[in-house]
């Protein structure tokens, strides 16, 4: 047997906990000792918790006072350096990322706990509900174009830099794909355009005198985990009724549309959206009218649970006007 000492491994659980308030998608964040926002995370206790899922729910309830409903595992994040300095020889932290949905807001959190923040604060280029964000044409595309022009032949990738820039950011006739959140973030990281790349010692970032202000950076690799969660949720909308985990039990069709738009970052045509909802038969009227809309009373609806037995992939395959 080899006498080489193996680096010990610790397992952490990181939660991207999403809520909706008004027209804003929110993510639960905790402030670290370095002042940076991060996703809530805690260790997995194999003696106290039989499964990762149970462990995640337990410490989120203990630390934030939240009882999670919908939870799904995203990915295992284990890159060396994600929680350690280059010279650190301590245990390597491997984190299992989770997507969780809640209807809670700040007022329901435990005292001194984490707080919700708009997720577009960390990914401002992803919000296209009004129009393509100015940050793309002003800061992102010029920097990525310059970086792509410096490329030397690379046979390890199927697509050269310039094609990835075009496809991921919807340039020159390519369609914007709202599910490519992680691809876009990792392209910015590879090009050294986000603070996390500088912090991790990426040569492309260290070679730059200044970095453009591309969203708020997060602790460790938490922005990458959040990008993974947003991409998963945007995709999930189309084949699972997860949007109803974020809405109150009774809601108006306008509230439903605003929630779908907030998550997808896309503007939806009102009448087309309502025809889609009717065609998919995901909701049913309650027979009650809401007077809280600020205008004429609006009909209240609820999720029609029978749809789960009627077809295998009930969701909202929405199309935007742009």
PDB file of N, CA and C in Angstrom, residues 21 90 122 137 238 291 294 305 314:
ATOM      1  N   UNK A  21     -41.205  38.004  -4.748  1.00  0.00           N
ATOM      2  CA  UNK A  21     -41.928  39.085  -4.067  1.00  0.00           C
ATOM      3  C   UNK A  21     -42.244  40.153  -5.099  1.00  0.00           C
ATOM      4  N   UNK A  90      -5.398  21.994   4.475  1.00  0.00           N
ATOM      5  CA  UNK A  90      -6.475  21.435   5.278  1.00  0.00           C
ATOM      6  C   UNK A  90      -7.444  20.621   4.442  1.00  0.00           C
ATOM      7  N   UNK A 122     -26.908  39.831  -9.006  1.00  0.00           N
ATOM      8  CA  UNK A 122     -25.718  39.033  -9.267  1.00  0.00           C
ATOM      9  C   UNK A 122     -25.568  38.699 -10.752  1.00  0.00           C
ATOM     10  N   UNK A 137     -24.270  45.236 -24.299  1.00  0.00           N
ATOM     11  CA  UNK A 137     -23.625  45.948 -25.414  1.00  0.00           C
ATOM     12  C   UNK A 137     -22.517  46.879 -24.930  1.00  0.00           C
ATOM     13  N   UNK A 238     -40.746  24.561 -17.929  1.00  0.00           N
ATOM     14  CA  UNK A 238     -41.335  24.118 -19.183  1.00  0.00           C
ATOM     15  C   UNK A 238     -41.901  22.708 -19.117  1.00  0.00           C
ATOM     16  N   UNK A 291     -59.908  41.682  -4.899  1.00  0.00           N
ATOM     17  CA  UNK A 291     -60.044  43.146  -4.960  1.00  0.00           C
ATOM     18  C   UNK A 291     -58.720  43.821  -4.600  1.00  0.00           C
ATOM     19  N   UNK A 294     -55.697  46.582  -7.347  1.00  0.00           N
ATOM     20  CA  UNK A 294     -55.535  48.011  -7.590  1.00  0.00           C
ATOM     21  C   UNK A 294     -56.410  48.519  -8.712  1.00  0.00           C
ATOM     22  N   UNK A 305     -54.362  20.118  -9.398  1.00  0.00           N
ATOM     23  CA  UNK A 305     -53.464  19.020  -9.077  1.00  0.00           C
ATOM     24  C   UNK A 305     -53.700  17.769  -9.918  1.00  0.00           C
ATOM     25  N   UNK A 314     -46.246  18.179 -17.234  1.00  0.00           N
ATOM     26  CA  UNK A 314     -47.044  19.402 -17.284  1.00  0.00           C
ATOM     27  C   UNK A 314     -46.203  20.628 -16.945  1.00  0.00           C
TER      28      UNK A 314
END
